[in-house]
Tab-separated table of C-alpha atoms in Angstrom:
chain	number	residue	atom	x	y	z
A	1	MET	CA	-0.008	-0.103	0.189
A	2	ARG	CA	3.078	2.400	0.987
A	3	ARG	CA	4.331	2.040	-2.879
A	4	ALA	CA	1.013	2.900	-4.204
A	5	THR	CA	0.071	5.598	-2.006
A	6	ALA	CA	3.832	7.224	-2.802
A	7	ALA	CA	3.010	6.737	-6.435
A	8	VAL	CA	-0.345	8.533	-6.459
A	9	LEU	CA	0.797	11.252	-4.031
A	10	ARG	CA	3.907	12.064	-5.826
A	11	LYS	CA	2.038	12.191	-9.106
A	12	GLU	CA	-0.756	14.360	-7.535
A	13	LEU	CA	2.037	16.931	-6.258
A	14	ARG	CA	3.656	16.981	-9.398
A	15	LEU	CA	0.336	17.800	-11.269
A	16	GLU	CA	-0.336	20.842	-8.955
A	17	LEU	CA	3.187	22.044	-9.429
A	18	ARG	CA	3.213	21.623	-13.105
A	19	THR	CA	-0.163	23.318	-13.474
A	20	PRO	CA	-1.406	24.774	-10.335
A	21	GLN	CA	-4.910	24.939	-9.893
A	22	SER	CA	-6.235	24.079	-6.683
A	23	VAL	CA	-3.810	26.046	-4.198
A	24	PRO	CA	-4.026	29.400	-6.392
A	25	ALA	CA	-7.689	29.178	-6.481
A	26	MET	CA	-8.123	28.323	-2.758
A	27	ALA	CA	-5.534	31.078	-1.616
A	28	LEU	CA	-6.878	33.629	-3.663
A	29	PHE	CA	-10.462	32.937	-2.531
A	30	SER	CA	-9.485	32.941	0.997
A	31	ILE	CA	-7.568	36.210	0.890
A	32	THR	CA	-10.232	37.870	-1.483
A	33	THR	CA	-12.992	37.002	1.055
A	34	PHE	CA	-10.701	38.419	4.067
A	35	VAL	CA	-10.732	41.676	2.112
A	36	VAL	CA	-14.644	41.585	1.369
A	37	PHE	CA	-15.105	41.023	5.318
A	38	HIS	CA	-12.721	43.858	5.942
A	39	PHE	CA	-14.908	46.353	4.056
A	40	ALA	CA	-18.317	44.714	4.791
A	41	LEU	CA	-17.907	44.498	8.571
A	42	GLN	CA	-17.024	48.350	8.590
A	43	ARG	CA	-14.313	47.821	11.341
A	44	SER	CA	-10.515	48.409	11.371
A	45	ASP	CA	-10.177	45.139	13.271
A	46	ILE	CA	-12.206	42.224	14.693
A	47	SER	CA	-11.318	39.842	17.641
A	48	GLY	CA	-12.757	37.000	19.636
A	49	ASP	CA	-15.641	34.883	18.405
A	50	LEU	CA	-16.119	37.058	15.381
A	51	ALA	CA	-12.564	36.756	14.223
A	52	SER	CA	-12.736	33.123	14.856
A	53	GLY	CA	-15.668	32.729	12.951
A	54	VAL	CA	-14.601	34.742	9.933
A	55	LEU	CA	-11.370	32.917	9.921
A	56	TRP	CA	-13.034	29.304	9.668
A	57	VAL	CA	-15.971	30.172	7.467
A	58	THR	CA	-13.479	31.412	4.935
A	59	LEU	CA	-10.911	28.561	5.127
A	60	LEU	CA	-13.764	26.136	4.985
A	61	LEU	CA	-15.335	27.763	1.768
A	62	GLY	CA	-11.948	27.856	0.389
A	63	ALA	CA	-11.373	24.277	0.987
A	64	MET	CA	-14.585	23.355	-1.214
A	65	LEU	CA	-12.727	24.622	-4.264
A	66	GLY	CA	-9.684	22.176	-3.717
A	67	ILE	CA	-12.331	19.341	-2.736
A	68	ALA	CA	-14.348	19.906	-6.123
A	69	ARG	CA	-11.085	19.677	-8.006
A	70	LEU	CA	-9.374	16.743	-6.203
A	71	PHE	CA	-10.840	13.850	-8.685
A	72	VAL	CA	-11.241	16.099	-11.841
A	73	ALA	CA	-7.990	14.858	-13.642
A	74	ASP	CA	-8.471	11.202	-12.725
A	75	ARG	CA	-12.156	11.316	-13.755
A	76	GLU	CA	-11.325	13.201	-17.150
A	77	GLU	CA	-8.207	11.774	-18.143
A	78	GLY	CA	-8.659	8.156	-17.389
A	79	GLY	CA	-6.838	8.026	-13.949
A	80	PHE	CA	-9.347	6.072	-12.143
A	81	ASP	CA	-9.198	3.308	-14.730
A	82	GLY	CA	-5.654	3.341	-14.750
A	83	PHE	CA	-5.478	3.107	-11.171
A	84	LEU	CA	-8.215	0.330	-10.683
A	85	LEU	CA	-6.231	-1.867	-13.190
A	86	ALA	CA	-3.220	-2.016	-10.980
A	87	PRO	CA	-2.806	-4.551	-8.374
A	88	VAL	CA	-2.934	-2.333	-5.396
A	89	ASP	CA	-5.176	-1.771	-2.567
A	90	ARG	CA	-7.525	0.841	-3.559
A	91	THR	CA	-7.439	2.612	0.039
A	92	SER	CA	-3.946	3.817	-1.081
A	93	LEU	CA	-5.768	6.086	-3.458
A	94	PHE	CA	-7.926	7.617	-0.541
A	95	VAL	CA	-4.692	7.944	1.307
A	96	ALA	CA	-2.862	9.744	-1.180
A	97	LYS	CA	-5.492	12.129	-1.873
A	98	ALA	CA	-6.364	13.131	1.583
A	99	THR	CA	-2.596	13.664	2.016
A	100	ALA	CA	-2.516	15.936	-0.950
A	101	LEU	CA	-5.533	17.599	-0.046
A	102	LEU	CA	-3.908	18.012	3.203
A	103	ALA	CA	-0.836	19.502	1.745
A	104	TYR	CA	-2.943	21.977	-0.220
A	105	LEU	CA	-4.727	23.229	2.814
A	106	ILE	CA	-1.717	23.721	4.753
A	107	ALA	CA	0.082	25.687	1.755
A	108	VAL	CA	-2.926	27.856	1.615
A	109	GLN	CA	-3.212	28.576	5.141
A	110	ILE	CA	0.500	29.599	5.348
A	111	VAL	CA	-0.658	32.556	3.087
A	112	ALA	CA	-4.268	32.976	4.273
A	113	VAL	CA	-3.615	33.147	7.806
A	114	PRO	CA	-1.167	35.949	7.910
A	115	ALA	CA	-3.317	37.721	5.404
A	116	PHE	CA	-6.261	37.553	7.718
A	117	VAL	CA	-3.961	38.763	10.572
A	118	LEU	CA	-3.045	41.754	8.700
A	119	LEU	CA	-6.242	42.583	7.093
A	120	LEU	CA	-8.748	41.832	10.079
A	121	LEU	CA	-7.416	40.582	13.226
A	122	GLY	CA	-6.976	43.174	16.016
A	123	PRO	CA	-5.054	41.473	18.742
A	124	SER	CA	-1.806	39.746	17.672
A	125	PRO	CA	-1.991	35.999	18.187
A	126	SER	CA	0.161	35.293	20.847
A	127	ASN	CA	-0.264	31.347	21.257
A	128	VAL	CA	0.596	30.693	17.664
A	129	GLY	CA	1.447	26.974	18.542
A	130	ALA	CA	-2.039	26.297	19.828
A	131	LEU	CA	-3.474	27.928	16.895
A	132	ILE	CA	-1.349	25.717	14.328
A	133	GLY	CA	-2.291	22.669	16.323
A	134	LEU	CA	-6.068	23.481	15.824
A	135	LEU	CA	-5.306	24.189	12.122
A	136	ALA	CA	-3.801	20.879	11.747
A	137	LEU	CA	-6.285	19.197	13.307
A	138	ALA	CA	-9.217	20.848	11.431
A	139	ASP	CA	-7.312	20.301	8.302
A	140	LEU	CA	-7.011	16.766	8.788
A	141	GLY	CA	-10.770	16.347	9.186
A	142	ILE	CA	-11.466	18.529	6.187
A	143	ALA	CA	-8.947	16.409	4.153
A	144	ILE	CA	-10.632	13.094	5.329
A	145	VAL	CA	-14.122	14.099	4.645
A	146	GLY	CA	-13.280	16.088	1.589
A	147	THR	CA	-11.642	13.243	-0.134
A	148	LEU	CA	-14.703	10.894	0.583
A	149	VAL	CA	-17.089	13.635	-0.681
A	150	GLY	CA	-14.714	14.501	-3.584
A	151	ALA	CA	-14.906	10.893	-4.717
A	152	LEU	CA	-18.649	10.556	-4.370
A	153	ALA	CA	-19.161	13.839	-6.161
A	154	ILE	CA	-16.930	13.277	-9.351
A	155	GLN	CA	-19.286	10.549	-10.331
A	156	SER	CA	-21.935	13.406	-11.232
A	157	ARG	CA	-21.808	16.018	-13.579
A	158	ALA	CA	-23.273	18.306	-10.913
A	159	ARG	CA	-20.175	17.949	-8.750
A	160	ASP	CA	-19.814	21.719	-8.183
A	161	LEU	CA	-23.044	21.623	-6.426
A	162	LEU	CA	-22.701	18.389	-4.678
A	163	VAL	CA	-19.400	19.351	-3.034
A	164	PRO	CA	-20.609	21.876	-0.725
A	165	LEU	CA	-23.995	20.438	-0.189
A	166	ILE	CA	-22.532	17.238	1.157
A	167	ALA	CA	-19.315	18.505	2.731
A	168	LEU	CA	-20.406	21.601	4.555
A	169	PRO	CA	-22.988	19.428	6.795
A	170	LEU	CA	-20.488	16.787	7.337
A	171	LEU	CA	-18.104	19.571	8.412
A	172	ILE	CA	-20.202	21.417	10.849
A	173	PRO	CA	-18.733	19.836	13.762
A	174	VAL	CA	-14.948	20.760	12.779
A	175	LEU	CA	-16.152	24.258	12.176
A	176	ILE	CA	-17.856	24.473	15.535
A	177	CYS	CA	-14.902	23.185	17.459
A	178	ALA	CA	-12.624	24.815	15.460
A	179	ALA	CA	-14.028	28.273	15.926
A	180	LYS	CA	-14.744	27.596	19.739
A	181	GLY	CA	-11.369	26.516	20.119
A	182	THR	CA	-9.686	29.471	18.223
A	183	THR	CA	-11.639	32.096	20.030
A	184	PRO	CA	-9.539	32.365	23.196
A	185	LEU	CA	-6.476	32.708	21.088
A	186	LEU	CA	-7.843	35.512	19.343
A	187	THR	CA	-9.212	37.997	22.001
A	188	ASP	CA	-8.076	41.361	23.223
A	189	GLY	CA	-5.579	41.437	26.050
A	190	GLY	CA	-3.609	38.300	25.030
A	191	ALA	CA	-4.442	34.597	24.348
A	192	HIS	CA	-6.428	32.493	27.012
A	193	ALA	CA	-6.126	28.906	27.286
A	194	VAL	CA	-8.125	26.670	25.008
A	195	ALA	CA	-10.246	24.201	26.543
A	196	ALA	CA	-8.899	20.839	25.721
A	197	ARG	CA	-12.358	19.563	24.535
A	198	TRP	CA	-12.313	21.291	21.531
A	199	PRO	CA	-9.052	19.742	19.895
A	200	LEU	CA	-9.927	16.491	21.509
A	201	THR	CA	-13.356	16.560	19.660
A	202	ILE	CA	-11.842	17.369	16.274
A	203	ALA	CA	-9.369	14.553	16.896
A	204	LEU	CA	-12.236	12.033	17.804
A	205	TYR	CA	-13.909	13.258	14.506
A	206	ASP	CA	-10.688	12.665	12.529
A	207	LEU	CA	-10.627	9.269	13.958
A	208	VAL	CA	-14.258	8.316	13.386
A	209	PHE	CA	-14.285	9.567	9.740
A	210	GLY	CA	-11.075	8.074	8.875
A	211	LEU	CA	-12.459	4.632	9.895
A	212	VAL	CA	-15.392	5.444	8.039
A	213	ALA	CA	-13.361	6.542	5.026
A	214	TYR	CA	-11.216	3.273	5.098
A	215	ALA	CA	-14.297	1.098	5.291
A	216	VAL	CA	-16.186	2.645	2.337
A	217	PHE	CA	-13.764	4.340	-0.041
A	218	ASP	CA	-13.584	0.998	-1.953
A	219	TYR	CA	-17.383	1.001	-2.678
A	220	LEU	CA	-17.110	4.557	-4.175
A	221	LEU	CA	-14.710	3.259	-6.656
A	222	GLU	CA	-16.952	0.371	-7.507
A	223	ASP	CA	-18.815	0.911	-10.932
B	1	MET	CA	-25.098	-9.548	-19.064
B	2	ARG	CA	-24.261	-5.818	-18.408
B	3	ARG	CA	-26.753	-3.187	-18.247
B	4	TYR	CA	-26.618	0.546	-18.284
B	5	GLY	CA	-29.525	1.730	-16.468
B	6	GLU	CA	-32.710	0.370	-18.580
B	7	ARG	CA	-30.420	-0.234	-21.604
B	8	THR	CA	-28.851	-3.786	-22.046
B	9	ALA	CA	-25.476	-3.383	-23.254
B	10	LEU	CA	-24.239	-6.976	-23.635
B	11	ASP	CA	-26.750	-9.795	-23.125
B	12	GLY	CA	-26.081	-13.739	-23.634
B	13	VAL	CA	-22.707	-13.445	-25.129
B	14	SER	CA	-20.662	-16.682	-24.830
B	15	VAL	CA	-17.158	-17.001	-25.892
B	16	SER	CA	-14.217	-18.822	-24.659
B	17	VAL	CA	-10.565	-17.639	-25.697
B	18	PRO	CA	-7.746	-20.269	-25.295
B	19	ALA	CA	-4.584	-19.141	-23.975
B	20	GLY	CA	-2.221	-17.490	-26.330
B	21	SER	CA	-5.104	-17.057	-29.000
B	22	SER	CA	-6.706	-13.861	-30.396
B	23	LEU	CA	-10.148	-13.118	-30.395
B	24	VAL	CA	-11.427	-10.077	-32.835
B	25	VAL	CA	-14.677	-8.629	-32.083
B	26	PHE	CA	-16.620	-6.872	-34.683
B	27	GLY	CA	-19.763	-4.741	-34.517
B	28	PRO	CA	-21.368	-1.557	-35.553
B	29	ASN	CA	-21.086	1.559	-33.009
B	30	GLY	CA	-22.901	0.685	-29.669
B	31	ALA	CA	-22.698	-3.027	-30.286
B	32	GLY	CA	-21.183	-3.565	-26.927
B	33	LYS	CA	-17.491	-4.127	-28.119
B	34	SER	CA	-15.989	-1.667	-25.513
B	35	THR	CA	-18.315	-2.778	-22.860
B	36	LEU	CA	-17.384	-6.399	-23.152
B	37	LEU	CA	-13.453	-5.349	-22.928
B	38	ARG	CA	-14.219	-3.168	-19.964
B	39	VAL	CA	-15.992	-6.217	-18.068
B	40	LEU	CA	-12.956	-8.523	-18.868
B	41	ALA	CA	-10.736	-5.858	-17.623
B	42	THR	CA	-12.951	-5.772	-14.288
B	43	LEU	CA	-13.706	-2.108	-14.625
B	44	LEU	CA	-17.310	-3.134	-14.963
B	45	ALA	CA	-19.095	-5.596	-12.962
B	46	PRO	CA	-21.288	-8.113	-15.097
B	47	HIS	CA	-24.916	-8.021	-13.988
B	48	ALA	CA	-25.530	-11.651	-14.578
B	49	GLY	CA	-23.890	-14.570	-16.014
B	50	THR	CA	-20.644	-16.166	-15.656
B	51	THR	CA	-17.438	-14.185	-16.676
B	52	THR	CA	-14.125	-16.053	-16.207
B	53	VAL	CA	-10.767	-14.234	-16.882
B	54	LEU	CA	-7.553	-15.872	-16.438
B	55	GLY	CA	-9.235	-18.654	-14.511
B	56	CYS	CA	-10.765	-16.064	-11.970
B	57	ALA	CA	-14.569	-15.606	-11.578
B	58	LEU	CA	-15.644	-12.018	-11.952
B	59	PRO	CA	-16.472	-9.804	-10.012
B	60	ARG	CA	-15.697	-11.988	-6.932
B	61	GLU	CA	-12.011	-12.575	-7.918
B	62	GLY	CA	-11.459	-9.247	-9.842
B	63	TRP	CA	-8.446	-8.445	-7.417
B	64	LYS	CA	-6.725	-11.657	-8.866
B	65	VAL	CA	-6.860	-10.478	-12.389
B	66	ARG	CA	-5.568	-6.714	-11.892
B	67	GLY	CA	-2.099	-6.417	-12.860
B	68	ARG	CA	-2.474	-9.450	-15.339
B	69	VAL	CA	-4.522	-7.508	-17.769
B	70	GLY	CA	-3.392	-4.748	-20.110
B	71	LEU	CA	-6.150	-2.583	-21.487
B	72	LEU	CA	-5.798	-0.051	-24.581
B	73	GLY	CA	-8.974	1.404	-24.928
B	74	HIS	CA	-10.259	4.655	-26.612
B	75	GLU	CA	-9.048	6.927	-23.578
B	76	PRO	CA	-5.290	6.599	-23.414
B	77	LEU	CA	-5.478	6.793	-19.290
B	78	LEU	CA	-2.657	8.938	-19.191
B	79	TYR	CA	-2.515	12.503	-17.434
B	80	LYS	CA	-2.246	15.128	-19.979
B	81	ASP	CA	-0.196	17.451	-18.091
B	82	LEU	CA	2.537	14.874	-17.290
B	83	SER	CA	5.088	13.735	-19.922
B	84	ALA	CA	5.051	10.078	-21.597
B	85	ARG	CA	8.124	9.378	-19.254
B	86	GLU	CA	6.251	10.471	-16.075
B	87	ASN	CA	3.035	8.487	-16.932
B	88	LEU	CA	4.815	5.264	-17.601
B	89	ARG	CA	6.985	5.790	-14.573
B	90	TYR	CA	3.938	6.445	-12.332
B	91	HIS	CA	2.130	3.293	-13.817
B	92	ALA	CA	5.382	1.453	-13.415
B	93	ARG	CA	5.318	2.131	-9.506
B	94	LEU	CA	1.561	1.074	-9.450
B	95	HIS	CA	2.389	-2.317	-11.022
B	96	ASP	CA	5.810	-2.317	-8.985
B	97	VAL	CA	7.705	-2.801	-12.307
B	98	ARG	CA	11.234	-1.396	-12.638
B	99	SER	CA	11.512	2.249	-14.081
B	100	GLU	CA	13.772	1.018	-16.728
B	101	ARG	CA	11.244	-1.112	-18.391
B	102	ALA	CA	9.361	2.423	-19.233
B	103	GLU	CA	12.502	3.662	-20.858
B	104	GLU	CA	12.892	0.270	-23.041
B	105	LEU	CA	9.188	0.652	-24.059
B	106	LEU	CA	9.582	4.344	-25.164
B	107	ASP	CA	12.663	3.457	-27.040
B	108	GLN	CA	10.841	0.486	-28.592
B	109	VAL	CA	8.006	2.373	-29.968
B	110	GLY	CA	10.107	5.528	-31.199
B	111	MET	CA	8.966	8.001	-28.444
B	112	TRP	CA	12.486	8.377	-26.576
B	113	LEU	CA	12.996	11.807	-27.898
B	114	ARG	CA	9.558	13.348	-27.380
B	115	ALA	CA	9.356	11.326	-23.884
B	116	ASP	CA	9.584	14.333	-21.708
B	117	GLU	CA	7.019	16.500	-23.599
B	118	PRO	CA	3.419	16.752	-21.760
B	119	ILE	CA	0.883	14.474	-23.272
B	120	ARG	CA	-1.368	17.181	-24.463
B	121	GLU	CA	1.314	18.343	-26.850
B	122	LEU	CA	1.892	15.001	-28.615
B	123	SER	CA	-0.175	13.984	-31.524
B	124	ARG	CA	-2.816	11.420	-31.280
B	125	GLY	CA	-0.544	8.734	-32.849
B	126	MET	CA	2.072	9.363	-30.579
B	127	VAL	CA	-0.285	9.390	-27.700
B	128	GLN	CA	-1.676	5.929	-28.994
B	129	ARG	CA	1.879	4.807	-28.853
B	130	VAL	CA	2.713	5.781	-25.427
B	131	ALA	CA	-0.710	4.211	-23.959
B	132	ALA	CA	0.243	0.809	-25.834
B	133	CYS	CA	3.310	1.118	-23.746
B	134	ARG	CA	1.363	1.392	-20.486
B	135	ALA	CA	-0.895	-1.265	-21.645
B	136	VAL	CA	2.082	-3.756	-21.650
B	137	LEU	CA	4.424	-2.168	-19.075
B	138	HIS	CA	3.374	-5.046	-16.524
B	139	ASP	CA	3.779	-7.674	-18.988
B	140	PRO	CA	0.071	-8.749	-18.913
B	141	GLU	CA	-1.104	-12.058	-19.728
B	142	LEU	CA	-4.415	-11.062	-21.406
B	143	LEU	CA	-4.314	-7.935	-23.719
B	144	LEU	CA	-7.711	-6.204	-24.473
B	145	LEU	CA	-7.479	-4.045	-27.354
B	146	ASP	CA	-10.225	-1.439	-28.612
B	147	GLU	CA	-9.461	-0.528	-31.823
B	148	PRO	CA	-5.565	-0.410	-31.265
B	149	ALA	CA	-4.554	0.725	-34.914
B	150	SER	CA	-6.660	3.783	-34.828
B	151	ASN	CA	-4.650	6.944	-35.283
B	152	LEU	CA	-1.533	4.853	-36.073
B	153	ASP	CA	0.606	5.384	-39.256
B	154	PRO	CA	2.106	2.050	-40.830
B	155	ALA	CA	5.316	2.614	-39.335
B	156	ALA	CA	3.850	2.976	-35.764
B	157	THR	CA	1.599	-0.053	-36.344
B	158	ALA	CA	4.581	-1.903	-37.105
B	159	ALA	CA	6.511	-0.741	-33.931
B	160	LEU	CA	3.826	-1.843	-31.722
B	161	GLU	CA	3.251	-5.290	-33.426
B	162	PRO	CA	5.813	-7.054	-31.108
B	163	LEU	CA	3.949	-5.606	-28.013
B	164	ILE	CA	0.442	-5.743	-28.848
B	165	GLY	CA	0.296	-7.810	-31.820
B	166	ARG	CA	-0.090	-11.420	-32.571
B	167	SER	CA	3.568	-11.950	-32.388
B	168	SER	CA	3.501	-10.843	-28.635
B	169	GLY	CA	2.203	-14.257	-27.890
B	170	ARG	CA	-0.163	-12.946	-25.443
B	171	THR	CA	-3.934	-13.795	-25.242
B	172	ARG	CA	-5.818	-11.121	-26.948
B	173	VAL	CA	-9.335	-9.588	-27.348
B	174	VAL	CA	-9.288	-7.110	-29.993
B	175	THR	CA	-12.137	-4.797	-31.453
B	176	SER	CA	-11.826	-4.007	-34.951
B	177	HIS	CA	-13.649	-2.128	-37.867
B	178	ASP	CA	-11.319	-3.539	-40.326
B	179	PRO	CA	-12.271	-6.973	-41.438
B	180	ALA	CA	-9.426	-7.965	-43.507
B	181	GLY	CA	-6.893	-6.695	-40.855
B	182	GLY	CA	-8.850	-8.049	-37.950
B	183	LEU	CA	-9.393	-11.561	-39.368
B	184	LYS	CA	-5.644	-11.638	-40.339
B	185	ASP	CA	-4.534	-11.599	-36.874
B	186	ALA	CA	-7.219	-13.713	-35.404
B	187	ASP	CA	-8.075	-17.107	-34.419
B	188	LEU	CA	-11.538	-16.381	-33.441
B	189	VAL	CA	-14.392	-14.244	-34.376
B	190	LEU	CA	-17.122	-12.472	-32.519
B	191	GLY	CA	-19.756	-10.534	-34.065
B	192	LEU	CA	-21.741	-8.205	-31.938
B	193	ARG	CA	-25.011	-6.330	-32.672
B	194	ALA	CA	-27.149	-4.428	-30.007
B	195	GLY	CA	-25.319	-6.245	-27.166
B	196	LYS	CA	-26.052	-9.854	-28.652
B	197	ALA	CA	-23.558	-12.227	-30.433
B	198	GLU	CA	-24.485	-12.497	-33.814
B	199	LEU	CA	-21.652	-14.626	-35.272
B	200	HIS	CA	-18.921	-16.643	-33.579
B	201	GLY	CA	-16.483	-19.135	-34.813
B	202	SER	CA	-13.055	-19.751	-36.045
B	203	ALA	CA	-11.481	-16.832	-37.967
B	204	HIS	CA	-10.948	-19.409	-40.961
B	205	ASP	CA	-14.412	-19.939	-41.407
B	206	PHE	CA	-15.245	-16.145	-42.359
B	207	ASP	CA	-14.168	-14.073	-45.044
B	208	ALA	CA	-13.454	-10.179	-44.893
B	209	ALA	CA	-16.088	-9.503	-47.451
B	210	ALA	CA	-18.750	-11.033	-45.437
B	211	ILE	CA	-17.818	-9.387	-42.358
B	212	GLY	CA	-17.611	-6.085	-43.998
B	213	ALA	CA	-21.133	-6.722	-45.495
B	214	LEU	CA	-22.502	-7.283	-41.898
B	215	TYR	CA	-20.780	-4.506	-39.874
B	216	ALA	CA	-19.393	-2.043	-42.562
């Protein structure tokens, strides 16, 4: 499985580097949305739960663009058939795609989060480590669910509609926990401690959906 | 039997291909030729009937067949933004084949000099040559070829003969719209129309003119 996962992942990243589509689209969407919020909220800066909500809604909606594109080349250029003809564990496709999506999300956030701090955030984030931890846990959940939904939606011509329709409700728990967890990190007067239940809940979510994906992904590839 | 929704694409087709022999499948567009190949390749599951490929019952034992079958269909199954070399190396990794095999094949089909150009910049004939390399990369026992000579000039056809032609020694199922060319390279003939077998037998029992009259 490791060989196939590495092969698919390497191919995936090479395609994205060769003809960048997902990461620039997600990054530009996120930054543009922060600019829109900057003007629409009519405030010089935001903090606390508002800042946390703006950050996570933007990152989540930006992720939808990457999820919708995740399997496009495989569908349109026969990559699915090429993979299915090989004597490999089909779960390796899921692992590789989820890892690629996770990499795209991290790449986007390296640009988008500083843009958010510059454009919107009032207080400087002092506990950067906790913020990175929450981002990583939430990204993992988005990558797992996004890969599942992407594989499901790609079978339909209405994939651009189906991806947000299916993925957003499924990701609501991640959104709630990530936003609740991030709020104390973005408050005026310095960061407060993050309640352990929020990152733990996201970790549990990641584990549950990881197992679900492992169990059902094979069937999504069946004709 | 195989259906697409309400439409029956294959029904009651009974054929047996001995190891090392070639079956040519004739039929008008929409007869079910490509569906037959996709069922044999394990990409489509049969809805009824018995399908045995390389001694394995499909779809139950499909996992035993994968990696032993090479499919060259209408789609080249190559990523357009990757080069021929990158595509073949990718498939070599999936099939656990050494990457030197990809280089040998590219050389064999005359694609060595264009091997680093993206697939989208190659002509259709060149793409077909690379696709043939992909189909035989893992040295499959059974080759499923959907009009393999399409887009190929005579020189390319000759270059591919040792890989996908009768001289390859592999068991082959080939669809064709060329009665004379198809019969020349076949041991067995199957004629399909609307998903049903219309004729079946030894290639020696049919002549190109009769096949042409039926399926031209």
